Short mmCIF file of C-alpha atoms and ligand atoms in Angstrom, two decimals:
data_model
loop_
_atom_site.label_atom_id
_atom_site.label_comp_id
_atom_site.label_asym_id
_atom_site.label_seq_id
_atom_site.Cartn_x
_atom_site.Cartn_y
_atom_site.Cartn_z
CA UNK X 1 35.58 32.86 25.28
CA UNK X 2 32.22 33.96 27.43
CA UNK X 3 29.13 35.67 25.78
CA UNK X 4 29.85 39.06 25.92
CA UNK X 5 33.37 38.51 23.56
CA UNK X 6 31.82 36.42 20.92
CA UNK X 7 29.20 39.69 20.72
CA UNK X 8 32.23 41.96 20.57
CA UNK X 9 33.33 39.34 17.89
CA UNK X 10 29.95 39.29 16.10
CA UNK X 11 29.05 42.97 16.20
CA UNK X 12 33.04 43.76 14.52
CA UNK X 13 32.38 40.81 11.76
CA UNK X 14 29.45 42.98 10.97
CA UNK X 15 30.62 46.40 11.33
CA UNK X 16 33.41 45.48 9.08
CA UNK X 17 31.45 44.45 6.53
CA UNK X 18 30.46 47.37 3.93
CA UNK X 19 27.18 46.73 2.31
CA UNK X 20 28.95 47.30 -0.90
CA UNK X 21 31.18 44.67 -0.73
CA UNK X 22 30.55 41.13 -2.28
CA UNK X 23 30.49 38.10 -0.44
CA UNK X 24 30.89 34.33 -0.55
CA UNK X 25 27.84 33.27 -2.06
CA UNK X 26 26.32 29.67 -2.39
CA UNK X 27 23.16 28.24 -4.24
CA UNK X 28 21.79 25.58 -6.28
CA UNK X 29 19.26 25.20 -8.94
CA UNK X 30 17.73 22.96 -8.09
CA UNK X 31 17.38 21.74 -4.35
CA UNK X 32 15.34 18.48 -5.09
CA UNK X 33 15.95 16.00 -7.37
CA UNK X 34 14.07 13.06 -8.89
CA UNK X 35 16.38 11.22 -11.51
CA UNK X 36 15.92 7.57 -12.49
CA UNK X 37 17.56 4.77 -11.22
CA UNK X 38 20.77 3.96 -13.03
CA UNK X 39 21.01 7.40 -15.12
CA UNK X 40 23.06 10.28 -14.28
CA UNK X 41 22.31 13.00 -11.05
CA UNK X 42 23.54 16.31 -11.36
CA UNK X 43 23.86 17.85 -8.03
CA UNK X 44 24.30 21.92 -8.79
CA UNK X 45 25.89 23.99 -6.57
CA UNK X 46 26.98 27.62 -7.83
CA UNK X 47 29.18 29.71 -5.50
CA UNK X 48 30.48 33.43 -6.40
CA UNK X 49 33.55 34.64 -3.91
CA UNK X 50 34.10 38.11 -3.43
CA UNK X 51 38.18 37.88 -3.32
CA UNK X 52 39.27 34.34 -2.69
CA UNK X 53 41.09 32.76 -5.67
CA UNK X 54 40.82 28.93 -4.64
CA UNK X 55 37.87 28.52 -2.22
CA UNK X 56 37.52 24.95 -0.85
CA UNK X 57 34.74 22.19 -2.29
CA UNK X 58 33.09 19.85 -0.01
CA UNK X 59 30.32 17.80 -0.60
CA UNK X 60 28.78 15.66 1.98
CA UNK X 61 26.17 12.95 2.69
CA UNK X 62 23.57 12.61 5.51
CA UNK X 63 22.83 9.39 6.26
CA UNK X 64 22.34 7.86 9.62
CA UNK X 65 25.59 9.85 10.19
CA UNK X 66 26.99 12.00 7.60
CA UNK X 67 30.12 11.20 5.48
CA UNK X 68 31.89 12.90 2.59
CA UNK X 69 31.49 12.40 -0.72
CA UNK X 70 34.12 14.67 -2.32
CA UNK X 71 37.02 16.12 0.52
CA UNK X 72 40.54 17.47 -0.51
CA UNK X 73 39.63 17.61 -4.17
CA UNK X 74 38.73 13.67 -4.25
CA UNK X 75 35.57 11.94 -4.43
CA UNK X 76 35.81 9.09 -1.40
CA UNK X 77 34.59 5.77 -0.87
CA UNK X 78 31.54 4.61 -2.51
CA UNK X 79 31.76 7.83 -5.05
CA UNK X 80 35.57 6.90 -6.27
CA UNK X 81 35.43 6.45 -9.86
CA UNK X 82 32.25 7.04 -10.33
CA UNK X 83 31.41 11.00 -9.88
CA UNK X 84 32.81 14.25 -11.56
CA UNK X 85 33.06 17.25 -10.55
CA UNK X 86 32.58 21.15 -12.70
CA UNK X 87 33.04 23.81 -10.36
CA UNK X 88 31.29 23.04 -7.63
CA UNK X 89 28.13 20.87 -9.18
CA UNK X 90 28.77 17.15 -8.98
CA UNK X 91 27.74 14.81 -11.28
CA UNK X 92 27.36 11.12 -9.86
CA UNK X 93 26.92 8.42 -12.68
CA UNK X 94 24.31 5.48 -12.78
CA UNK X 95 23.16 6.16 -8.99
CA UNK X 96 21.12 3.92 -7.80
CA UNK X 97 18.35 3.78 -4.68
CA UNK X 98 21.24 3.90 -2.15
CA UNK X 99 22.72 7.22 -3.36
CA UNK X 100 18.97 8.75 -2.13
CA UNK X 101 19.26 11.00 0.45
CA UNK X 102 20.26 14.48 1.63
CA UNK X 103 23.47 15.99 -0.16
CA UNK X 104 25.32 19.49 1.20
CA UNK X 105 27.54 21.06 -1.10
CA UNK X 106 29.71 23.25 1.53
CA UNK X 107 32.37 26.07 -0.08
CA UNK X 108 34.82 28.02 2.43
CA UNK X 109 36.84 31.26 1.51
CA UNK X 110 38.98 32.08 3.58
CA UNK X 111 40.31 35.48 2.10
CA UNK X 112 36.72 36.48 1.98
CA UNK X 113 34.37 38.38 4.58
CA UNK X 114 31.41 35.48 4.77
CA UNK X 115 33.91 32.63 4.66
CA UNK X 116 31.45 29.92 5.04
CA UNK X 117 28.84 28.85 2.64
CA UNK X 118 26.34 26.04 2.08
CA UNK X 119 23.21 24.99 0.24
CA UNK X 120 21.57 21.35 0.64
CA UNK X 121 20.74 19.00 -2.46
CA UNK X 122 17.69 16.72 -1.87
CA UNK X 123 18.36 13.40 -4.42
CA UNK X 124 15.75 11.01 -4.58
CA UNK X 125 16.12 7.82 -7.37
CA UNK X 126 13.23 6.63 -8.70
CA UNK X 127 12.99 3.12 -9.39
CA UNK X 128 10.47 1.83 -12.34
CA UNK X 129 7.87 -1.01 -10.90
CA UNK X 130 9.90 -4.73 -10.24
CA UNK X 131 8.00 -7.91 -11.27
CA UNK X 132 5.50 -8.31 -7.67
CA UNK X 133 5.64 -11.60 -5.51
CA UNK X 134 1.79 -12.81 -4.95
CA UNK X 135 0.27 -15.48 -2.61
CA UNK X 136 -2.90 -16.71 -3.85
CA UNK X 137 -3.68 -19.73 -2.15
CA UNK X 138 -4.42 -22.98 -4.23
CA UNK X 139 -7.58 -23.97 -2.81
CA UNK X 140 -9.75 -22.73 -0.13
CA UNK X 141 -13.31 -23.84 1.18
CA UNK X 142 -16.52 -22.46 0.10
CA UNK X 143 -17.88 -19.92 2.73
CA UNK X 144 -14.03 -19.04 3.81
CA UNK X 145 -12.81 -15.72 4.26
CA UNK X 146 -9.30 -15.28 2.04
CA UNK X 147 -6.88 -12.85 1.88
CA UNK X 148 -4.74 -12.79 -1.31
CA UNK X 149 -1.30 -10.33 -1.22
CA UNK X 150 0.55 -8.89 -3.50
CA UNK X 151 4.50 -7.06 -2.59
CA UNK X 152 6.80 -5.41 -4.36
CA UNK X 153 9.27 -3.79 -1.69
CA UNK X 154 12.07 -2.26 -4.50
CA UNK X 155 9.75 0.18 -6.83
CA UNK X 156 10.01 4.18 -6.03
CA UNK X 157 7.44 5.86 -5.23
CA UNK X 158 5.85 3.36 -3.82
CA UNK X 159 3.55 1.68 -6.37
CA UNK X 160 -0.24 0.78 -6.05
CA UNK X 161 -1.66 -2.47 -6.98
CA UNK X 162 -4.55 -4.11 -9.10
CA UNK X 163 -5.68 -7.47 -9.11
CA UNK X 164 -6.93 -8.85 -12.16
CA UNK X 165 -9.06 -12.02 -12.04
CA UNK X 166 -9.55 -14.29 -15.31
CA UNK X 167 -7.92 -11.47 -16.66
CA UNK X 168 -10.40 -9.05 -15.81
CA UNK X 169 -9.38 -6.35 -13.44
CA UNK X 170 -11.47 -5.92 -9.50
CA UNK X 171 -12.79 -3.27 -9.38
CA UNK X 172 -11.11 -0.57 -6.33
CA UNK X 173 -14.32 0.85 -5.77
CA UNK X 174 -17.07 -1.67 -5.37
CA UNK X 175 -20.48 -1.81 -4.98
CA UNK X 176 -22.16 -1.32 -2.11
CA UNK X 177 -22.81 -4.99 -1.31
CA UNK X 178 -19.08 -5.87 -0.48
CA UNK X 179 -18.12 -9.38 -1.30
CA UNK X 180 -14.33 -8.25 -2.12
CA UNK X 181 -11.79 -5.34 -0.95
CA UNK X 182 -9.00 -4.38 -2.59
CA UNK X 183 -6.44 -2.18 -0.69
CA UNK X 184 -4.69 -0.71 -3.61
CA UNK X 185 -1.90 0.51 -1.56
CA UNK X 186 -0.85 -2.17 0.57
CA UNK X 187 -1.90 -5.03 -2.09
CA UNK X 188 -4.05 -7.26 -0.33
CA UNK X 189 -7.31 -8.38 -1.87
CA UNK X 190 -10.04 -9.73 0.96
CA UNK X 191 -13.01 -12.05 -0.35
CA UNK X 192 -14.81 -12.29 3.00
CA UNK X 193 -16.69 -15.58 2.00
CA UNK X 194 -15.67 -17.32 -0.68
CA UNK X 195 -17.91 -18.88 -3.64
CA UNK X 196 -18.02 -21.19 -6.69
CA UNK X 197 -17.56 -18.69 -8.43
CA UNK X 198 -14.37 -17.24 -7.30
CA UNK X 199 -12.58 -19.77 -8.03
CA UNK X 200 -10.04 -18.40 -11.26
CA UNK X 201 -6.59 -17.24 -11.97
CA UNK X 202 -5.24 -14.57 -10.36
CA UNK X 203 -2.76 -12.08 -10.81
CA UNK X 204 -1.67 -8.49 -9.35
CA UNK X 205 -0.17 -5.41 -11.24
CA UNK X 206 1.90 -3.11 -9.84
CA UNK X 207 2.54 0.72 -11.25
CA UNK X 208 3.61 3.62 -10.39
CA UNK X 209 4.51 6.87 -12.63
CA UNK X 210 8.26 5.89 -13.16
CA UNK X 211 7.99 3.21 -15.49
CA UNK X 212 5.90 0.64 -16.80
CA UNK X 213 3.74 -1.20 -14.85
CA UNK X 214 4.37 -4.87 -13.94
CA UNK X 215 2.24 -7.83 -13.06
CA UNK X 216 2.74 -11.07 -11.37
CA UNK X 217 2.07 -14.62 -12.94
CA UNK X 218 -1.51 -15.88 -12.34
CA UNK X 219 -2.18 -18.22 -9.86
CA UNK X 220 -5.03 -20.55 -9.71
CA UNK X 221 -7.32 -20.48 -7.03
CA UNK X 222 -9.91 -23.64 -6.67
CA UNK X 223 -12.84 -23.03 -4.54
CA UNK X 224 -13.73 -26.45 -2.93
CA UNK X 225 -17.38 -26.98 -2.25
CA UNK X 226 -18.38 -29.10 0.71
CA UNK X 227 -20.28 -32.44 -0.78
CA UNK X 228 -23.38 -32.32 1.42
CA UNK X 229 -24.92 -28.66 2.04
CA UNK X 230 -24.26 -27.26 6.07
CA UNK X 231 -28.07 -27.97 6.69
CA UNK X 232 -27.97 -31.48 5.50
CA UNK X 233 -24.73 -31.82 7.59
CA UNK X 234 -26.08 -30.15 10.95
CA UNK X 235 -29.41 -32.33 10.34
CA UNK X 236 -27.28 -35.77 10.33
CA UNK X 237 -25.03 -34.82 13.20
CA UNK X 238 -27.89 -33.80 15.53
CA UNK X 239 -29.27 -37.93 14.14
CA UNK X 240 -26.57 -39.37 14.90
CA UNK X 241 -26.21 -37.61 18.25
CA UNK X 242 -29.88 -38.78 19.23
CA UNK X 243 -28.90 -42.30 18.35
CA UNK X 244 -25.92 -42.64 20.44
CA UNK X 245 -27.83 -40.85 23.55
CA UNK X 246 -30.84 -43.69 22.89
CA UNK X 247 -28.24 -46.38 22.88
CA UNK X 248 -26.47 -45.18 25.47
CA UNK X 249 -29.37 -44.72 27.82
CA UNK X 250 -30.71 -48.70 26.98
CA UNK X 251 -27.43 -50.28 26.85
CA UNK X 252 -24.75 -48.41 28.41
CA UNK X 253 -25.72 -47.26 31.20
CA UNK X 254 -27.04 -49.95 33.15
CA UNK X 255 -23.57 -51.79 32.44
CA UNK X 256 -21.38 -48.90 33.27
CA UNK X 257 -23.61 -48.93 36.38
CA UNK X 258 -22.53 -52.56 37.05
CA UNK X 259 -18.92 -51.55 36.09
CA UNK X 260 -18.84 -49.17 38.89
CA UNK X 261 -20.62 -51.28 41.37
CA UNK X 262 -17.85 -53.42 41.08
CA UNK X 263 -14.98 -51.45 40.55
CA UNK X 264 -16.02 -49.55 44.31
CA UNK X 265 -15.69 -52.64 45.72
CA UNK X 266 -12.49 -53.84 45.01
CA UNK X 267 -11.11 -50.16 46.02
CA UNK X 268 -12.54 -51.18 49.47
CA UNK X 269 -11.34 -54.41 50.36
CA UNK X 270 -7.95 -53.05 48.78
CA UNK X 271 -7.94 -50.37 51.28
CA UNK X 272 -9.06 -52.37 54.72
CA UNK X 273 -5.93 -55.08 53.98
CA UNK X 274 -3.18 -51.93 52.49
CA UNK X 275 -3.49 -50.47 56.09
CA UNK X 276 -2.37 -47.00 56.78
CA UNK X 277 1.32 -47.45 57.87
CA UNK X 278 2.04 -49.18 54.49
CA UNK X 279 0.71 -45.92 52.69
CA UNK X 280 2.95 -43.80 55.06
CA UNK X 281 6.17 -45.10 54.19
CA UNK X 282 5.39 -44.89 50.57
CA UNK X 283 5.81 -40.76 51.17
CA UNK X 284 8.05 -40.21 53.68
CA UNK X 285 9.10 -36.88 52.22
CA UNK X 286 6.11 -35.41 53.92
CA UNK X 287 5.78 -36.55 57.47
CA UNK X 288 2.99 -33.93 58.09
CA UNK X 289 0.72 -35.95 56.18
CA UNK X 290 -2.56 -37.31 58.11
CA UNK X 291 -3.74 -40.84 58.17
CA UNK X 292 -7.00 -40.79 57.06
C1 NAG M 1 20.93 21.85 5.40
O1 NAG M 1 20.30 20.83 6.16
C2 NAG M 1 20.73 20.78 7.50
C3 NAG M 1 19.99 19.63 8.16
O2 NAG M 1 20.54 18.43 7.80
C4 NAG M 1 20.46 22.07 8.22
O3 NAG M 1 20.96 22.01 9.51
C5 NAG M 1 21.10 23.21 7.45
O4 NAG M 1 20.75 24.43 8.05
C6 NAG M 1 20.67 23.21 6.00
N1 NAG M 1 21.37 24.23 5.28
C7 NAG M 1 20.77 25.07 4.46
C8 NAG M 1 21.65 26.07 3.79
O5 NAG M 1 19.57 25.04 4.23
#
């Protein structure tokens, strides 16, 4: 059909339709949903028709591709057995973070003008906070920078973390002279140069509004300190260094000295009874090669 029938088409459809007249109509209460994980989602979609008797129901899912939930007055795959359906509104029971995502509830009557009519659903499940998985590491060196992280993957909304140490939580907003950061989103607690002092048990919370908030087991941390201070170790090395240079000037050299004396001339007497044909055939794989 070219352009200029389908606006023959179009401009009739519209003509034909009398102001008066009712129409297919479709519409929901409420187009975004937050339910909890594991309790029931009610999916409303009201439709009036203006003559049809038996309009057709269709609900679908958009996923990566979308896929129908309830077709030819059955709930399919995944929703079998576990959906119901009052008019048009769907009820799916126990959903869980996989049944987030965007629903369409689509209604078609054919005896009426509008045949066609849709209205989206928005579902998203919240899930409570899950138990988080920390690494604190067991011990780490005084003066070390550490990073200590804290996950938990499952919960919706995402949830933000606190770390508590000895019990006592970190403060998110610290003082101006940094020693710690906290990134309350992401969960990772910096200590850019660890102390005495930090050593402790650790543990991370996690919340968000859904449920109630969760927190890891403590781990110990054990700063180790070093046994000698840095000064008292650069001040030993830098001895020690000295001394080996003093011996090594006295003793060493002149023998190395000697070493080489001799070692240079063994190489030549070596080289004046090898003779240069004897080195030859030892490469004979490259024939462009000199005699020195
Ligand atoms: C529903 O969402 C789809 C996008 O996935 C959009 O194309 C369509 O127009 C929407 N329908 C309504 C009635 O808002």
């Amino acid at each position: 059909m070219d352009s200029t029938g389908i606006l023959f088409l179009t401009l009739l459809l519209l003509l034909s339709q009398s102001p008066a007249s009712l129409s297919l109509t479709v519409s929901t209460s409420e187009a975004k949903m937050e339910v909890h994980e594991n309790t029931d989602a009610v999916l409303s979609c009201q439709f009036k028709t203006e003559k049809e008797t038996n309009p057709r129901i269709e609900w679908k899912k958009k996923g990566k591709d979308i896929h129908f939930v309830y077709f030819d007055g059955k709930f399919t795959g995944s929703f079998a057995g576990r959906a119901k359906i009052e008019g048009a509104t769907v009820t799916l029971h126990a959903v869980t973070q996989k049944d987030s995502g965007l629903y369409r509830c689509e209604v078609s009557a054919p005896a009426d003008h509008t045949n066609l009519g849709e209205v989206n659903v928005t579902l998203n499940v919240l899930v409570p906070p899950h138990t988080p998985f920390c690494e604190v590491p067991s011990s780490v060196l005084s003066g070390a920078g550490v990073e200590l992280h804290c996950k938990d993957k499952l919960s919706v909304p995402p949830p933000t973390f606190l770390w508590y140490k000895d019990n006592k939580a970190l403060s998110a907003t610290h003082t101006p002279n940094i020693v710690y950061s906290m990134d309350t989103d992401t969960g990772t607690l910096k200590i850019k140069s660890v102390s005495k002092a930090d050593s402790g048990q650790y543990r991370c919370e996690v919340s968000n509004r859904v449920g109630a908030s969760k927190s890891s087991v403590a781990h110990h941390m054990k700063v180790i300190e070093y046994p000698l201070s840095m000064t008292t170790l650069i001040a030993g090395a830098v001895g020690l260094f000295l001394l080996i240079l003093i011996c090594c000037l006295d003793v060493c050299l002149p023998l190395t000295g000697l070493l080489q004396k001799g070692m240079c001339k063994d190489y030549l007497t070596k080289k004046e009874s090898d003779g240069v044909l004897h080195q030859m055939t030892w490469h004979p794989q490259s024939p462009n090669l000199n005699p020195i």
